[in-house]
Every structure is written in C-alpha cells, then in structure tokens.
Amino acid sequence: MNPVHMEQLSWVDYERRVQEGAVLFLPCGATEQHGPHLPLGTDALLASAISAEVAARVGGLVAPALSYGYKSQPKCGGGQHFCGTTSLDGATLSALVRDAVREFHRHGVKRLVLVLGHYENTWFVAEGIQLALRELGPDAGLEVMRLEHWDFCREETLEDIFPDGFPGFALEHAAVIETSLMLHFHPHLVALEKIPDDGPADFPPYDMYPTRTEWVPPSGVLSSARGSSAAKGARLAGDIVDGITAAVRFEFKLEGL
Ligand code: ZN
Ligand code: MN
C-alpha cells in the first residue's frame, strides 16, 4: 500500500502522487487540556488518525497536522485558563490555513479536505480557505472540503452509546466520544483510572469576559467520561471513517476507489 503521510515521502514521490490526483487531507487540531485522563494533543491526534484511515481508503495523502488551534472556549473546550492549553489568535489561524492552502495549490493539489478535531477552529479555518480561494481566483481548479469529524456519528450509534440522552457535542469535551475514540486509536495514551467524577457542566445562555472560571469543572472535563470503551470508539470511528470516505468519493467523484 502507498504510504499516506506526506512528511514520510520524498518530494519526488509526493509530486508523483499529487500529479496522479491524490486527495490531500489536512488535520486541524489544537493543543488543549482534555482532563487528567487524555493528552493535550487529543484533537490533532484524532483528526490525524481519522484522516489517515480515510486517505488509505481513497488513495489519498495526509499533510502534517496543524496542531495549534483557536482559543479554547469555556463551553466547549474548558477555556484558556488551563495550563498546557496553547492557542492561536483567530487571524493567526486563518493566515496559517490560507498559506497552507495556497502552497498545496502551488504543488498541484486539486482536492483538499480539512478535517477538524477542535470545534473552536471552525470559522477561522473557513476564513483561511475562503481567503486562499479568493486570492487564487475562479480558475484555480482547487476544490476544498471542510468538516468536523464528530458530525459523521450516526444517530443510532449515539442512541446506543448514550441510552440516557446525548449531552450534545459541545459538552462532549474530553468525555465519552473523545475518550472512546482515543481508546480505539491510541489506547496507550489514555489513563482510564484518572477519569474525574465532574460534570455535566451547567452553563448559562451567555458568555462572560474575563472567563468565569468557576463555571468550568476544575478537571476540564465538561461531562463524564465514565462508560468510555474501545468498543464504543471502534463503532464511532467506523461511522466517522465510513461517512467521510463516502462524502469524499461523492464530492470528488472518485468512482471505483
Ligand atoms: Zn477535543
Ligand atoms: Mn478541542
């Protein structure tokens, strides 16, 4: 099988794969606290692992991940007050994405997929894509897909994994979905015995600046990660990888791959 990781290829092999029309995946994560039981790199690690599985199925390539993201927000990432959370200003992230998209276009990439593993990145990544495409002009011949991987979890799967009701993706920070996916992809990086008893967090329908840190559970986990398992992670990963593969094949018309 062709290797999927761009950083493990020579420029000569990379150029050949790009000229053959390989879809390029760019994982976009964060360096952000994920409770006492998951590593700071969780968002980038998951986006990268998912990208690699999809790329292997469609003959694609995975670029080195953007491992810093937009600022962690209290209601979906715990906030900026945790040690280790290392974030970019929105304009910095947009510029980083814009430059990367322009470079991939210069290499001859025609189909690019940005796989987001950190919710706060959403509109700043979108901005970077749009700035690059505006600069490249209407004849650039580059099509870009942007997605958040958890949106590919099927409803039946969520009903089975959360029989008492799904708390919603925002409160899923460092909780059952991310912990189960990490148990599937990177089990040696999960400390199950350190899962805290906190949560679910109860936020008012507004934000305050400076952050009211007392609103956020001190562990940084926004709802309980108890009940996480590698089997649940395998099922979630199956939904996500199948779903993204189907979307990529459909939008980029990759019949037969
Ligand atoms: Zn996360
Ligand atoms: Mn995150």
Short mmCIF file of C-alpha atoms and ligand atoms in Angstrom, two decimals:
data_model
loop_
_atom_site.label_atom_id
_atom_site.label_comp_id
_atom_site.label_asym_id
_atom_site.label_seq_id
_atom_site.Cartn_x
_atom_site.Cartn_y
_atom_site.Cartn_z
CA MET A 1 0.00 0.00 0.00
CA ASN A 2 1.14 3.58 -0.69
CA PRO A 3 2.18 5.45 2.46
CA VAL A 4 -0.32 8.16 3.34
CA HIS A 5 1.81 10.56 5.41
CA MET A 6 3.23 13.44 3.38
CA GLU A 7 6.07 14.00 5.86
CA GLN A 8 7.28 10.44 5.27
CA LEU A 9 7.52 10.86 1.49
CA SER A 10 10.30 12.37 -0.58
CA TRP A 11 9.31 15.40 -2.64
CA VAL A 12 9.65 13.26 -5.74
CA ASP A 13 7.15 10.66 -4.51
CA TYR A 14 4.85 13.39 -3.17
CA GLU A 15 4.90 15.17 -6.55
CA ARG A 16 4.02 11.93 -8.36
CA ARG A 17 1.10 11.21 -6.03
CA VAL A 18 -0.21 14.78 -6.37
CA GLN A 19 0.05 14.58 -10.17
CA GLU A 20 -1.90 11.30 -10.06
CA GLY A 21 -4.71 13.29 -8.43
CA ALA A 22 -4.39 12.14 -4.81
CA VAL A 23 -6.84 13.82 -2.41
CA LEU A 24 -4.86 15.66 0.30
CA PHE A 25 -6.13 15.72 3.90
CA LEU A 26 -5.11 18.44 6.38
CA PRO A 27 -5.95 17.59 10.02
CA CYS A 28 -6.67 20.71 12.10
CA GLY A 29 -6.44 20.19 15.85
CA ALA A 30 -5.37 22.05 18.97
CA THR A 31 -3.02 21.82 21.92
CA GLU A 32 -5.61 21.91 24.68
CA GLN A 33 -6.32 20.33 28.06
CA HIS A 34 -8.52 17.24 27.83
CA GLY A 35 -8.91 16.43 31.52
CA PRO A 36 -6.46 14.40 33.60
CA HIS A 37 -7.01 11.23 31.54
CA LEU A 38 -6.35 12.36 27.93
CA PRO A 39 -3.29 14.04 26.34
CA LEU A 40 -3.07 17.70 25.33
CA GLY A 41 -2.83 16.69 21.68
CA THR A 42 -6.13 14.78 21.59
CA ASP A 43 -7.86 16.96 18.95
CA ALA A 44 -4.95 16.78 16.49
CA LEU A 45 -4.28 13.10 17.21
CA LEU A 46 -7.90 12.13 16.45
CA ALA A 47 -8.15 14.33 13.33
CA SER A 48 -4.87 12.81 12.09
CA ALA A 49 -5.84 9.19 12.79
CA ILE A 50 -9.20 9.62 11.07
CA SER A 51 -7.58 11.40 8.10
CA ALA A 52 -5.05 8.56 7.72
CA GLU A 53 -7.77 5.88 7.61
CA VAL A 54 -9.83 7.77 5.04
CA ALA A 55 -6.74 8.59 2.97
CA ALA A 56 -5.75 4.91 2.92
CA ARG A 57 -9.18 4.03 1.51
CA VAL A 58 -9.23 6.65 -1.25
CA GLY A 59 -5.56 6.61 -2.24
CA GLY A 60 -5.03 9.98 -0.58
CA LEU A 61 -2.28 11.71 1.40
CA VAL A 62 -2.25 13.32 4.87
CA ALA A 63 -0.34 16.57 5.37
CA PRO A 64 1.31 17.30 8.74
CA ALA A 65 -1.44 18.37 11.17
CA LEU A 66 -1.99 21.94 12.29
CA SER A 67 -1.56 21.13 15.98
CA TYR A 68 -2.41 24.55 17.41
CA GLY A 69 -5.96 25.86 17.23
CA TYR A 70 -8.12 28.86 18.00
CA LYS A 71 -8.62 29.74 21.68
CA SER A 72 -10.35 27.16 23.85
CA GLN A 73 -13.80 28.37 24.86
CA PRO A 74 -15.22 27.52 28.32
CA LYS A 75 -18.41 25.89 26.98
CA CYS A 76 -16.78 23.53 24.52
CA GLY A 77 -13.10 23.22 25.45
CA GLY A 78 -12.88 24.35 29.07
CA GLY A 79 -11.31 27.75 28.32
CA GLN A 80 -7.88 29.33 28.21
CA HIS A 81 -7.13 29.22 31.94
CA PHE A 82 -5.74 25.66 31.95
CA CYS A 83 -2.01 25.06 31.92
CA GLY A 84 -0.98 23.46 28.64
CA THR A 85 -3.78 24.90 26.51
CA THR A 86 -1.72 26.74 23.88
CA SER A 87 -3.81 28.66 21.37
CA LEU A 88 -3.66 30.99 18.38
CA ASP A 89 -5.45 34.26 17.72
CA GLY A 90 -8.17 33.78 15.10
CA ALA A 91 -6.32 35.88 12.50
CA THR A 92 -3.17 33.78 13.01
CA LEU A 93 -5.05 30.52 12.42
CA SER A 94 -6.81 31.94 9.35
CA ALA A 95 -3.47 33.10 7.94
CA LEU A 96 -1.88 29.70 8.62
CA VAL A 97 -4.71 27.90 6.81
CA ARG A 98 -4.64 30.42 3.94
CA ASP A 99 -0.91 29.93 3.44
CA ALA A 100 -1.14 26.12 3.61
CA VAL A 101 -3.99 26.04 1.06
CA ARG A 102 -2.02 28.31 -1.28
CA GLU A 103 1.04 26.07 -1.00
CA PHE A 104 -0.91 22.88 -1.69
CA HIS A 105 -2.41 24.58 -4.75
CA ARG A 106 1.08 25.52 -5.92
CA HIS A 107 2.05 21.82 -5.65
CA GLY A 108 -0.81 20.92 -7.96
CA VAL A 109 -3.30 19.59 -5.40
CA LYS A 110 -6.83 19.73 -6.85
CA ARG A 111 -8.82 18.17 -3.99
CA LEU A 112 -8.19 19.12 -0.38
CA VAL A 113 -10.07 18.05 2.77
CA LEU A 114 -9.66 19.91 6.06
CA VAL A 115 -10.56 17.54 8.91
CA LEU A 116 -11.29 19.49 12.09
CA GLY A 117 -10.87 17.92 15.51
CA HIS A 118 -11.29 21.16 17.51
CA TYR A 119 -14.64 22.90 17.41
CA GLU A 120 -13.32 26.43 18.06
CA ASN A 121 -11.36 26.30 14.76
CA THR A 122 -14.49 26.19 12.63
CA TRP A 123 -14.93 29.73 11.24
CA PHE A 124 -11.26 30.70 11.33
CA VAL A 125 -10.42 27.68 9.19
CA ALA A 126 -13.33 28.55 6.87
CA GLU A 127 -11.94 32.09 6.63
CA GLY A 128 -8.47 30.81 5.70
CA ILE A 129 -9.90 28.60 2.93
CA GLN A 130 -12.00 31.44 1.55
CA LEU A 131 -9.12 33.95 1.62
CA ALA A 132 -6.91 31.50 -0.27
CA LEU A 133 -9.56 30.75 -2.89
CA ARG A 134 -10.30 34.45 -3.35
CA GLU A 135 -6.61 35.11 -3.93
CA LEU A 136 -6.20 32.13 -6.29
CA GLY A 137 -9.18 33.25 -8.35
CA PRO A 138 -12.02 31.41 -10.07
CA ASP A 139 -9.80 29.34 -12.36
CA ALA A 140 -7.67 27.81 -9.58
CA GLY A 141 -9.10 24.35 -10.18
CA LEU A 142 -8.91 23.57 -6.45
CA GLU A 143 -11.89 22.22 -4.53
CA VAL A 144 -11.81 22.18 -0.73
CA MET A 145 -14.00 20.23 1.71
CA ARG A 146 -14.13 21.26 5.39
CA LEU A 147 -15.69 19.07 8.08
CA GLU A 148 -15.86 18.38 11.78
CA HIS A 149 -15.35 14.64 12.26
CA TRP A 150 -17.98 14.14 15.01
CA ASP A 151 -20.76 15.27 12.64
CA PHE A 152 -20.41 11.84 10.97
CA CYS A 153 -21.51 9.92 14.11
CA ARG A 154 -24.77 8.20 13.18
CA GLU A 155 -27.88 8.88 15.27
CA GLU A 156 -28.38 5.15 16.04
CA THR A 157 -24.83 4.97 17.36
CA LEU A 158 -25.35 7.99 19.64
CA GLU A 159 -28.64 6.48 20.90
CA ASP A 160 -26.88 3.23 21.78
CA ILE A 161 -23.87 4.91 23.40
CA PHE A 162 -26.00 7.44 25.34
CA PRO A 163 -29.15 5.49 26.37
CA ASP A 164 -29.97 8.23 28.96
CA GLY A 165 -29.78 11.01 26.35
CA PHE A 166 -26.91 12.59 24.41
CA PRO A 167 -25.50 15.68 26.22
CA GLY A 168 -24.53 17.30 22.88
CA PHE A 169 -21.17 17.62 21.14
CA ALA A 170 -20.15 20.83 22.96
CA LEU A 171 -20.24 19.16 26.39
CA GLU A 172 -18.54 16.08 24.94
CA HIS A 173 -15.15 17.74 25.51
CA ALA A 174 -12.83 15.04 26.96
CA ALA A 175 -15.94 12.94 27.61
CA VAL A 176 -17.27 9.62 26.23
CA ILE A 177 -16.81 10.29 22.49
CA GLU A 178 -13.25 11.64 22.60
CA THR A 179 -12.16 9.18 25.30
CA SER A 180 -13.63 6.19 23.43
CA LEU A 181 -12.07 7.33 20.12
CA MET A 182 -8.69 7.67 21.88
CA LEU A 183 -9.12 4.17 23.39
CA HIS A 184 -9.64 2.94 19.82
CA PHE A 185 -6.81 4.83 18.08
CA HIS A 186 -4.26 5.48 20.87
CA PRO A 187 -5.10 3.27 23.91
CA HIS A 188 -1.64 3.72 25.48
CA LEU A 189 -2.29 7.49 25.79
CA VAL A 190 -5.48 7.11 27.89
CA ALA A 191 -5.37 6.92 31.72
CA LEU A 192 -8.81 5.44 32.44
CA GLU A 193 -8.15 5.38 36.19
CA LYS A 194 -7.81 9.19 36.17
CA ILE A 195 -11.30 9.91 34.77
CA PRO A 196 -12.80 12.50 37.16
CA ASP A 197 -16.31 12.50 38.67
CA ASP A 198 -17.11 16.03 37.41
CA GLY A 199 -19.95 17.11 35.21
CA PRO A 200 -22.03 17.63 33.29
CA ALA A 201 -21.23 21.35 33.36
CA ASP A 202 -24.22 23.69 33.58
CA PHE A 203 -23.61 26.95 31.70
CA PRO A 204 -25.93 29.99 31.44
CA PRO A 205 -27.02 31.03 27.92
CA TYR A 206 -24.37 33.79 27.68
CA ASP A 207 -20.58 34.20 27.96
CA MET A 208 -18.58 36.47 30.29
CA TYR A 209 -15.14 38.02 29.70
CA PRO A 210 -12.87 37.59 31.60
CA THR A 211 -13.93 33.96 31.85
CA ARG A 212 -15.86 32.95 34.97
CA THR A 213 -13.52 30.05 35.60
CA GLU A 214 -15.78 28.81 38.41
CA TRP A 215 -18.34 27.80 35.74
CA VAL A 216 -15.90 25.21 34.39
CA PRO A 217 -15.26 21.92 36.24
CA PRO A 218 -11.73 22.14 37.69
CA SER A 219 -10.72 18.92 35.89
CA GLY A 220 -11.52 20.49 32.49
CA VAL A 221 -13.91 17.65 31.62
CA LEU A 222 -17.33 19.06 30.64
CA SER A 223 -19.37 15.84 31.07
CA SER A 224 -18.45 12.47 32.49
CA ALA A 225 -16.13 10.21 30.53
CA ARG A 226 -17.28 7.19 32.54
CA GLY A 227 -18.53 4.40 30.35
CA SER A 228 -15.95 5.10 27.64
CA SER A 229 -14.64 1.99 25.91
CA ALA A 230 -12.54 0.90 22.96
CA ALA A 231 -15.60 -0.91 21.55
CA LYS A 232 -17.61 2.33 21.55
CA GLY A 233 -14.61 4.07 19.98
CA ALA A 234 -14.43 1.45 17.25
CA ARG A 235 -18.11 1.95 16.42
CA LEU A 236 -17.79 5.76 16.40
CA ALA A 237 -14.61 5.55 14.30
CA GLY A 238 -16.43 3.26 11.86
CA ASP A 239 -19.24 5.79 11.42
CA ILE A 240 -16.80 8.67 11.01
CA VAL A 241 -14.38 6.97 8.61
CA ASP A 242 -17.19 5.45 6.51
CA GLY A 243 -19.05 8.75 6.42
CA ILE A 244 -16.08 10.90 5.45
CA THR A 245 -14.96 8.33 2.85
CA ALA A 246 -18.42 8.38 1.25
CA ALA A 247 -18.55 12.19 1.26
CA VAL A 248 -15.08 12.48 -0.31
CA ARG A 249 -15.90 9.91 -3.00
CA PHE A 250 -19.17 11.66 -3.78
CA GLU A 251 -17.94 15.26 -3.89
CA PHE A 252 -14.70 14.50 -5.71
CA LYS A 253 -16.31 11.88 -7.98
CA LEU A 254 -13.83 9.12 -7.09
CA GLU A 255 -15.77 6.25 -8.65
CA GLY A 256 -14.17 2.86 -8.20
CA LEU A 257 -11.83 3.93 -5.37
ZN ZN B 1 -11.13 17.65 21.96
MN MN B 2 -10.88 20.99 21.33
#
